[in-house]
Amino acid sequence: QQQVKQSPQSLIVQKGGISIINCAYENTAFDYFPWYQQFPGKGPALLIAIRPDVSEKKEGRFTISFNKSAKQFSLHIMDSQPGDSATYFCAASMGFGNEKLTFGTGTRLTIIP
Amino acid sequence: DAGVTQSPTHLIKTRGQHVTLRCSPISGHKSVSWYQQVLGQGPQFIFQYYEKEERGRGNFPDRFSARQFPNYSSELNVNALLLGDSALYLCASSTLQGKPYEQYFGPGTRLTVT
């Protein structure tokens, strides 16, 4: 049973535009929601994360929006750059004592000039 | 500071063989988790170890086993390899102190089973 659904599967955005990736979860016990960025041949790199007690978190050009009632969260990349071209994964875990990460299926983002 | 390191980088094995993958966590991190990432999919949780004790196990067969050593490094062992075990095996470490949720991944070991 897939517990974290991610969309879209692939996304093409023009340089300078806003990239938006969405995730939805089913398990209300999830307590921590990170986003990872992965380049080909590399391991996932932690980008930004949020807890359900806040609705938004911003770090530089990256913002997470969190809607607890809808059980949805999204990643916004402002002023997207060619170097942002990568695969992005959302994930969720139940928090301290159960740090197992459940990942979405990934979004391949391509930024075109 | 060095990040999570894994060895070997690449490995080719034949069906039925056994493989051992190794992971060294970030200095000061006491928790190590293993994930399997099949091409085109998100990582799937295999094991978590903390202070040498198994803390969690994913939905993988008993052919998969792991252990953690006193220096917090870890090994993942897979017996009786199947073609379907071909994947990128990722190790992640975390402190479980202060910011207990942040997990940092290594570059992975690419396992090919022929």
PDB file of N, CA and C in Angstrom, chain A residues 12-90:
ATOM      1  N   ILE A  12       8.454  19.994 -16.576  1.00  0.00           N
ATOM      2  CA  ILE A  12       9.372  20.843 -17.321  1.00  0.00           C
ATOM      3  C   ILE A  12       8.984  22.290 -17.054  1.00  0.00           C
ATOM      4  N   VAL A  13       9.948  23.084 -16.602  1.00  0.00           N
ATOM      5  CA  VAL A  13       9.703  24.473 -16.231  1.00  0.00           C
ATOM      6  C   VAL A  13      10.760  25.346 -16.892  1.00  0.00           C
ATOM      7  N   GLN A  14      10.357  26.523 -17.307  1.00  0.00           N
ATOM      8  CA  GLN A  14      11.324  27.453 -17.885  1.00  0.00           C
ATOM      9  C   GLN A  14      12.159  28.099 -16.783  1.00  0.00           C
ATOM     10  N   LYS A  15      13.373  28.413 -17.143  1.00  0.00           N
ATOM     11  CA  LYS A  15      14.278  29.101 -16.219  1.00  0.00           C
ATOM     12  C   LYS A  15      13.614  30.362 -15.693  1.00  0.00           C
ATOM     13  N   GLY A  16      13.683  30.526 -14.374  1.00  0.00           N
ATOM     14  CA  GLY A  16      13.073  31.682 -13.741  1.00  0.00           C
ATOM     15  C   GLY A  16      11.645  31.443 -13.280  1.00  0.00           C
ATOM     16  N   GLY A  17      11.048  30.345 -13.703  1.00  0.00           N
ATOM     17  CA  GLY A  17       9.677  30.036 -13.326  1.00  0.00           C
ATOM     18  C   GLY A  17       9.573  29.357 -11.967  1.00  0.00           C
ATOM     19  N   ILE A  18       8.352  29.023 -11.595  1.00  0.00           N
ATOM     20  CA  ILE A  18       8.094  28.349 -10.320  1.00  0.00           C
ATOM     21  C   ILE A  18       7.800  26.874 -10.577  1.00  0.00           C
ATOM     22  N   SER A  19       8.531  26.002  -9.895  1.00  0.00           N
ATOM     23  CA  SER A  19       8.290  24.555  -9.985  1.00  0.00           C
ATOM     24  C   SER A  19       7.473  24.137  -8.766  1.00  0.00           C
ATOM     25  N   ILE A  20       6.408  23.369  -9.010  1.00  0.00           N
ATOM     26  CA  ILE A  20       5.549  22.939  -7.912  1.00  0.00           C
ATOM     27  C   ILE A  20       5.353  21.430  -7.980  1.00  0.00           C
ATOM     28  N   ILE A  21       5.667  20.756  -6.885  1.00  0.00           N
ATOM     29  CA  ILE A  21       5.517  19.302  -6.782  1.00  0.00           C
ATOM     30  C   ILE A  21       4.621  19.003  -5.588  1.00  0.00           C
ATOM     31  N   ASN A  22       3.679  18.106  -5.786  1.00  0.00           N
ATOM     32  CA  ASN A  22       2.678  17.841  -4.763  1.00  0.00           C
ATOM     33  C   ASN A  22       2.776  16.427  -4.204  1.00  0.00           C
ATOM     34  N   CYS A  23       2.455  16.294  -2.929  1.00  0.00           N
ATOM     35  CA  CYS A  23       2.399  14.986  -2.294  1.00  0.00           C
ATOM     36  C   CYS A  23       1.177  14.892  -1.389  1.00  0.00           C
ATOM     37  N   ALA A  24       0.634  13.693  -1.290  1.00  0.00           N
ATOM     38  CA  ALA A  24      -0.491  13.426  -0.406  1.00  0.00           C
ATOM     39  C   ALA A  24      -0.186  12.174   0.407  1.00  0.00           C
ATOM     40  N   TYR A  25      -0.587  12.193   1.656  1.00  0.00           N
ATOM     41  CA  TYR A  25      -0.321  11.038   2.504  1.00  0.00           C
ATOM     42  C   TYR A  25      -1.612  10.517   3.107  1.00  0.00           C
ATOM     43  N   GLU A  26      -1.560   9.284   3.582  1.00  0.00           N
ATOM     44  CA  GLU A  26      -2.746   8.640   4.128  1.00  0.00           C
ATOM     45  C   GLU A  26      -2.660   8.450   5.643  1.00  0.00           C
ATOM     46  N   ASN A  27      -1.462   8.179   6.124  1.00  0.00           N
ATOM     47  CA  ASN A  27      -1.297   7.828   7.531  1.00  0.00           C
ATOM     48  C   ASN A  27      -1.213   9.082   8.396  1.00  0.00           C
ATOM     49  N   THR A  28      -2.204   9.321   9.226  1.00  0.00           N
ATOM     50  CA  THR A  28      -2.220  10.522  10.065  1.00  0.00           C
ATOM     51  C   THR A  28      -1.191  10.465  11.190  1.00  0.00           C
ATOM     52  N   ALA A  29      -0.522   9.345  11.361  1.00  0.00           N
ATOM     53  CA  ALA A  29       0.543   9.239  12.361  1.00  0.00           C
ATOM     54  C   ALA A  29       1.854   9.844  11.863  1.00  0.00           C
ATOM     55  N   PHE A  30       1.938  10.161  10.577  1.00  0.00           N
ATOM     56  CA  PHE A  30       3.150  10.797  10.067  1.00  0.00           C
ATOM     57  C   PHE A  30       3.353  12.143  10.757  1.00  0.00           C
ATOM     58  N   ASP A  31       4.595  12.419  11.124  1.00  0.00           N
ATOM     59  CA  ASP A  31       4.892  13.583  11.954  1.00  0.00           C
ATOM     60  C   ASP A  31       6.032  14.429  11.410  1.00  0.00           C
ATOM     61  N   TYR A  32       6.602  14.008  10.295  1.00  0.00           N
ATOM     62  CA  TYR A  32       7.778  14.700   9.769  1.00  0.00           C
ATOM     63  C   TYR A  32       7.782  14.483   8.268  1.00  0.00           C
ATOM     64  N   PHE A  33       7.974  15.589   7.514  1.00  0.00           N
ATOM     65  CA  PHE A  33       7.817  15.533   6.058  1.00  0.00           C
ATOM     66  C   PHE A  33       9.011  16.220   5.392  1.00  0.00           C
ATOM     67  N   PRO A  34      10.003  15.444   4.968  1.00  0.00           N
ATOM     68  CA  PRO A  34      11.171  16.028   4.284  1.00  0.00           C
ATOM     69  C   PRO A  34      11.043  15.919   2.771  1.00  0.00           C
ATOM     70  N   TRP A  35      11.790  16.767   2.085  1.00  0.00           N
ATOM     71  CA  TRP A  35      11.969  16.662   0.647  1.00  0.00           C
ATOM     72  C   TRP A  35      13.437  16.394   0.373  1.00  0.00           C
ATOM     73  N   TYR A  36      13.684  15.481  -0.582  1.00  0.00           N
ATOM     74  CA  TYR A  36      15.038  15.140  -0.970  1.00  0.00           C
ATOM     75  C   TYR A  36      15.226  15.433  -2.456  1.00  0.00           C
ATOM     76  N   GLN A  37      16.452  15.826  -2.786  1.00  0.00           N
ATOM     77  CA  GLN A  37      16.847  16.080  -4.169  1.00  0.00           C
ATOM     78  C   GLN A  37      17.890  15.036  -4.545  1.00  0.00           C
ATOM     79  N   GLN A  38      17.710  14.418  -5.704  1.00  0.00           N
ATOM     80  CA  GLN A  38      18.656  13.383  -6.111  1.00  0.00           C
ATOM     81  C   GLN A  38      19.111  13.607  -7.547  1.00  0.00           C
ATOM     82  N   PHE A  39      20.426  13.675  -7.716  1.00  0.00           N
ATOM     83  CA  PHE A  39      21.022  13.763  -9.045  1.00  0.00           C
ATOM     84  C   PHE A  39      21.410  12.354  -9.498  1.00  0.00           C
ATOM     85  N   PRO A  40      21.488  12.131 -10.807  1.00  0.00           N
ATOM     86  CA  PRO A  40      21.810  10.780 -11.313  1.00  0.00           C
ATOM     87  C   PRO A  40      23.105  10.248 -10.723  1.00  0.00           C
ATOM     88  N   GLY A  41      23.055   9.004 -10.251  1.00  0.00           N
ATOM     89  CA  GLY A  41      24.242   8.367  -9.703  1.00  0.00           C
ATOM     90  C   GLY A  41      24.614   8.805  -8.305  1.00  0.00           C
ATOM     91  N   LYS A  42      23.792   9.629  -7.668  1.00  0.00           N
ATOM     92  CA  LYS A  42      24.074  10.131  -6.320  1.00  0.00           C
ATOM     93  C   LYS A  42      22.988   9.697  -5.346  1.00  0.00           C
ATOM     94  N   GLY A  43      23.307   9.806  -4.061  1.00  0.00           N
ATOM     95  CA  GLY A  43      22.296   9.545  -3.058  1.00  0.00           C
ATOM     96  C   GLY A  43      21.392  10.752  -2.869  1.00  0.00           C
ATOM     97  N   PRO A  44      20.203  10.562  -2.306  1.00  0.00           N
ATOM     98  CA  PRO A  44      19.296  11.690  -2.061  1.00  0.00           C
ATOM     99  C   PRO A  44      19.910  12.670  -1.059  1.00  0.00           C
ATOM    100  N   ALA A  45      19.720  13.957  -1.304  1.00  0.00           N
ATOM    101  CA  ALA A  45      20.219  15.004  -0.413  1.00  0.00           C
ATOM    102  C   ALA A  45      19.038  15.719   0.228  1.00  0.00           C
ATOM    103  N   LEU A  46      19.071  15.837   1.547  1.00  0.00           N
ATOM    104  CA  LEU A  46      17.993  16.518   2.273  1.00  0.00           C
ATOM    105  C   LEU A  46      17.937  17.987   1.863  1.00  0.00           C
ATOM    106  N   LEU A  47      16.749  18.413   1.433  1.00  0.00           N
ATOM    107  CA  LEU A  47      16.563  19.774   0.913  1.00  0.00           C
ATOM    108  C   LEU A  47      15.905  20.678   1.955  1.00  0.00           C
ATOM    109  N   ILE A  48      14.788  20.254   2.437  1.00  0.00           N
ATOM    110  CA  ILE A  48      13.993  21.029   3.380  1.00  0.00           C
ATOM    111  C   ILE A  48      12.978  20.091   4.000  1.00  0.00           C
ATOM    112  N   ALA A  49      12.553  20.380   5.238  1.00  0.00           N
ATOM    113  CA  ALA A  49      11.605  19.498   5.922  1.00  0.00           C
ATOM    114  C   ALA A  49      10.654  20.324   6.775  1.00  0.00           C
ATOM    115  N   ILE A  50       9.503  19.732   7.090  1.00  0.00           N
ATOM    116  CA  ILE A  50       8.489  20.442   7.870  1.00  0.00           C
ATOM    117  C   ILE A  50       7.824  19.503   8.854  1.00  0.00           C
ATOM    118  N   ARG A  51       7.385  20.034   9.983  1.00  0.00           N
ATOM    119  CA  ARG A  51       6.562  19.313  10.934  1.00  0.00           C
ATOM    120  C   ARG A  51       5.129  19.805  10.783  1.00  0.00           C
ATOM    121  N   PRO A  52       4.127  19.032  11.180  1.00  0.00           N
ATOM    122  CA  PRO A  52       2.733  19.416  10.926  1.00  0.00           C
ATOM    123  C   PRO A  52       2.223  20.565  11.794  1.00  0.00           C
ATOM    124  N   ASP A  53       3.042  21.104  12.693  1.00  0.00           N
ATOM    125  CA  ASP A  53       2.579  22.203  13.523  1.00  0.00           C
ATOM    126  C   ASP A  53       2.729  23.560  12.831  1.00  0.00           C
ATOM    127  N   VAL A  54       3.300  23.581  11.630  1.00  0.00           N
ATOM    128  CA  VAL A  54       3.395  24.818  10.845  1.00  0.00           C
ATOM    129  C   VAL A  54       2.830  24.571   9.457  1.00  0.00           C
ATOM    130  N   SER A  55       2.357  25.630   8.807  1.00  0.00           N
ATOM    131  CA  SER A  55       1.719  25.483   7.495  1.00  0.00           C
ATOM    132  C   SER A  55       2.667  25.804   6.349  1.00  0.00           C
ATOM    133  N   GLU A  56       3.789  26.447   6.668  1.00  0.00           N
ATOM    134  CA  GLU A  56       4.732  26.800   5.610  1.00  0.00           C
ATOM    135  C   GLU A  56       6.132  26.947   6.184  1.00  0.00           C
ATOM    136  N   LYS A  57       7.114  26.549   5.390  1.00  0.00           N
ATOM    137  CA  LYS A  57       8.510  26.740   5.770  1.00  0.00           C
ATOM    138  C   LYS A  57       9.279  27.131   4.536  1.00  0.00           C
ATOM    139  N   LYS A  58      10.108  28.167   4.671  1.00  0.00           N
ATOM    140  CA  LYS A  58      10.845  28.671   3.527  1.00  0.00           C
ATOM    141  C   LYS A  58      12.334  28.659   3.826  1.00  0.00           C
ATOM    142  N   GLU A  59      13.118  28.169   2.867  1.00  0.00           N
ATOM    143  CA  GLU A  59      14.571  28.220   2.965  1.00  0.00           C
ATOM    144  C   GLU A  59      15.109  28.603   1.596  1.00  0.00           C
ATOM    145  N   GLY A  60      15.521  29.862   1.491  1.00  0.00           N
ATOM    146  CA  GLY A  60      16.015  30.347   0.213  1.00  0.00           C
ATOM    147  C   GLY A  60      14.929  30.311  -0.844  1.00  0.00           C
ATOM    148  N   ARG A  61      15.201  29.648  -1.966  1.00  0.00           N
ATOM    149  CA  ARG A  61      14.219  29.565  -3.044  1.00  0.00           C
ATOM    150  C   ARG A  61      13.223  28.429  -2.857  1.00  0.00           C
ATOM    151  N   PHE A  62      13.404  27.641  -1.809  1.00  0.00           N
ATOM    152  CA  PHE A  62      12.571  26.449  -1.595  1.00  0.00           C
ATOM    153  C   PHE A  62      11.557  26.700  -0.471  1.00  0.00           C
ATOM    154  N   THR A  63      10.294  26.356  -0.735  1.00  0.00           N
ATOM    155  CA  THR A  63       9.222  26.526   0.240  1.00  0.00           C
ATOM    156  C   THR A  63       8.398  25.246   0.300  1.00  0.00           C
ATOM    157  N   ILE A  64       8.095  24.808   1.526  1.00  0.00           N
ATOM    158  CA  ILE A  64       7.126  23.725   1.712  1.00  0.00           C
ATOM    159  C   ILE A  64       5.826  24.342   2.201  1.00  0.00           C
ATOM    160  N   SER A  65       4.720  23.970   1.559  1.00  0.00           N
ATOM    161  CA  SER A  65       3.390  24.322   2.042  1.00  0.00           C
ATOM    162  C   SER A  65       2.738  23.056   2.559  1.00  0.00           C
ATOM    163  N   PHE A  66       2.117  23.150   3.745  1.00  0.00           N
ATOM    164  CA  PHE A  66       1.568  21.957   4.396  1.00  0.00           C
ATOM    165  C   PHE A  66       0.110  22.185   4.757  1.00  0.00           C
ATOM    166  N   ASN A  67      -0.756  21.271   4.348  1.00  0.00           N
ATOM    167  CA  ASN A  67      -2.185  21.339   4.651  1.00  0.00           C
ATOM    168  C   ASN A  67      -2.557  20.077   5.418  1.00  0.00           C
ATOM    169  N   LYS A  68      -2.625  20.201   6.749  1.00  0.00           N
ATOM    170  CA  LYS A  68      -2.845  19.032   7.594  1.00  0.00           C
ATOM    171  C   LYS A  68      -4.227  18.430   7.381  1.00  0.00           C
ATOM    172  N   SER A  69      -5.252  19.278   7.231  1.00  0.00           N
ATOM    173  CA  SER A  69      -6.615  18.756   7.097  1.00  0.00           C
ATOM    174  C   SER A  69      -6.789  17.982   5.791  1.00  0.00           C
ATOM    175  N   ALA A  70      -6.098  18.434   4.747  1.00  0.00           N
ATOM    176  CA  ALA A  70      -6.186  17.758   3.450  1.00  0.00           C
ATOM    177  C   ALA A  70      -5.161  16.635   3.330  1.00  0.00           C
ATOM    178  N   LYS A  71      -4.262  16.547   4.290  1.00  0.00           N
ATOM    179  CA  LYS A  71      -3.174  15.559   4.255  1.00  0.00           C
ATOM    180  C   LYS A  71      -2.357  15.701   2.972  1.00  0.00           C
ATOM    181  N   GLN A  72      -1.975  16.948   2.690  1.00  0.00           N
ATOM    182  CA  GLN A  72      -1.202  17.242   1.489  1.00  0.00           C
ATOM    183  C   GLN A  72      -0.069  18.193   1.830  1.00  0.00           C
ATOM    184  N   PHE A  73       1.026  18.075   1.085  1.00  0.00           N
ATOM    185  CA  PHE A  73       2.102  19.032   1.220  1.00  0.00           C
ATOM    186  C   PHE A  73       2.781  19.173  -0.138  1.00  0.00           C
ATOM    187  N   SER A  74       3.391  20.325  -0.348  1.00  0.00           N
ATOM    188  CA  SER A  74       3.963  20.598  -1.664  1.00  0.00           C
ATOM    189  C   SER A  74       5.290  21.334  -1.526  1.00  0.00           C
ATOM    190  N   LEU A  75       6.109  21.184  -2.556  1.00  0.00           N
ATOM    191  CA  LEU A  75       7.389  21.876  -2.653  1.00  0.00           C
ATOM    192  C   LEU A  75       7.283  22.906  -3.772  1.00  0.00           C
ATOM    193  N   HIS A  76       7.646  24.132  -3.456  1.00  0.00           N
ATOM    194  CA  HIS A  76       7.703  25.198  -4.444  1.00  0.00           C
ATOM    195  C   HIS A  76       9.165  25.616  -4.609  1.00  0.00           C
ATOM    196  N   ILE A  77       9.638  25.643  -5.850  1.00  0.00           N
ATOM    197  CA  ILE A  77      10.987  26.128  -6.140  1.00  0.00           C
ATOM    198  C   ILE A  77      10.817  27.420  -6.931  1.00  0.00           C
ATOM    199  N   MET A  78      11.176  28.518  -6.302  1.00  0.00           N
ATOM    200  CA  MET A  78      11.059  29.821  -6.946  1.00  0.00           C
ATOM    201  C   MET A  78      12.284  30.082  -7.817  1.00  0.00           C
ATOM    202  N   ASP A  79      12.086  30.914  -8.871  1.00  0.00           N
ATOM    203  CA  ASP A  79      13.212  31.286  -9.734  1.00  0.00           C
ATOM    204  C   ASP A  79      14.024  30.044 -10.109  1.00  0.00           C
ATOM    205  N   SER A  80      13.362  29.047 -10.668  1.00  0.00           N
ATOM    206  CA  SER A  80      13.999  27.762 -10.980  1.00  0.00           C
ATOM    207  C   SER A  80      15.187  27.957 -11.929  1.00  0.00           C
ATOM    208  N   GLN A  81      16.245  27.221 -11.649  1.00  0.00           N
ATOM    209  CA  GLN A  81      17.488  27.324 -12.413  1.00  0.00           C
ATOM    210  C   GLN A  81      17.854  25.964 -13.032  1.00  0.00           C
ATOM    211  N   PRO A  82      18.632  25.972 -14.125  1.00  0.00           N
ATOM    212  CA  PRO A  82      19.022  24.689 -14.739  1.00  0.00           C
ATOM    213  C   PRO A  82      19.678  23.724 -13.748  1.00  0.00           C
ATOM    214  N   GLY A  83      20.400  24.260 -12.777  1.00  0.00           N
ATOM    215  CA  GLY A  83      21.035  23.421 -11.757  1.00  0.00           C
ATOM    216  C   GLY A  83      20.047  22.738 -10.837  1.00  0.00           C
ATOM    217  N   ASP A  84      18.773  23.151 -10.890  1.00  0.00           N
ATOM    218  CA  ASP A  84      17.742  22.494 -10.079  1.00  0.00           C
ATOM    219  C   ASP A  84      17.223  21.222 -10.752  1.00  0.00           C
ATOM    220  N   SER A  85      17.627  21.002 -12.008  1.00  0.00           N
ATOM    221  CA  SER A  85      17.187  19.804 -12.741  1.00  0.00           C
ATOM    222  C   SER A  85      17.672  18.554 -12.016  1.00  0.00           C
ATOM    223  N   ALA A  86      16.741  17.776 -11.524  1.00  0.00           N
ATOM    224  CA  ALA A  86      17.039  16.603 -10.695  1.00  0.00           C
ATOM    225  C   ALA A  86      15.731  15.866 -10.454  1.00  0.00           C
ATOM    226  N   THR A  87      15.815  14.761  -9.721  1.00  0.00           N
ATOM    227  CA  THR A  87      14.609  14.066  -9.281  1.00  0.00           C
ATOM    228  C   THR A  87      14.343  14.435  -7.827  1.00  0.00           C
ATOM    229  N   TYR A  88      13.116  14.789  -7.538  1.00  0.00           N
ATOM    230  CA  TYR A  88      12.734  15.216  -6.194  1.00  0.00           C
ATOM    231  C   TYR A  88      11.790  14.184  -5.574  1.00  0.00           C
ATOM    232  N   PHE A  89      12.062  13.852  -4.333  1.00  0.00           N
ATOM    233  CA  PHE A  89      11.240  12.891  -3.592  1.00  0.00           C
ATOM    234  C   PHE A  89      10.673  13.555  -2.347  1.00  0.00           C
ATOM    235  N   CYS A  90       9.375  13.401  -2.144  1.00  0.00           N
ATOM    236  CA  CYS A  90       8.818  13.724  -0.844  1.00  0.00           C
ATOM    237  C   CYS A  90       8.864  12.465   0.005  1.00  0.00           C
TER     238      CYS A  90
END
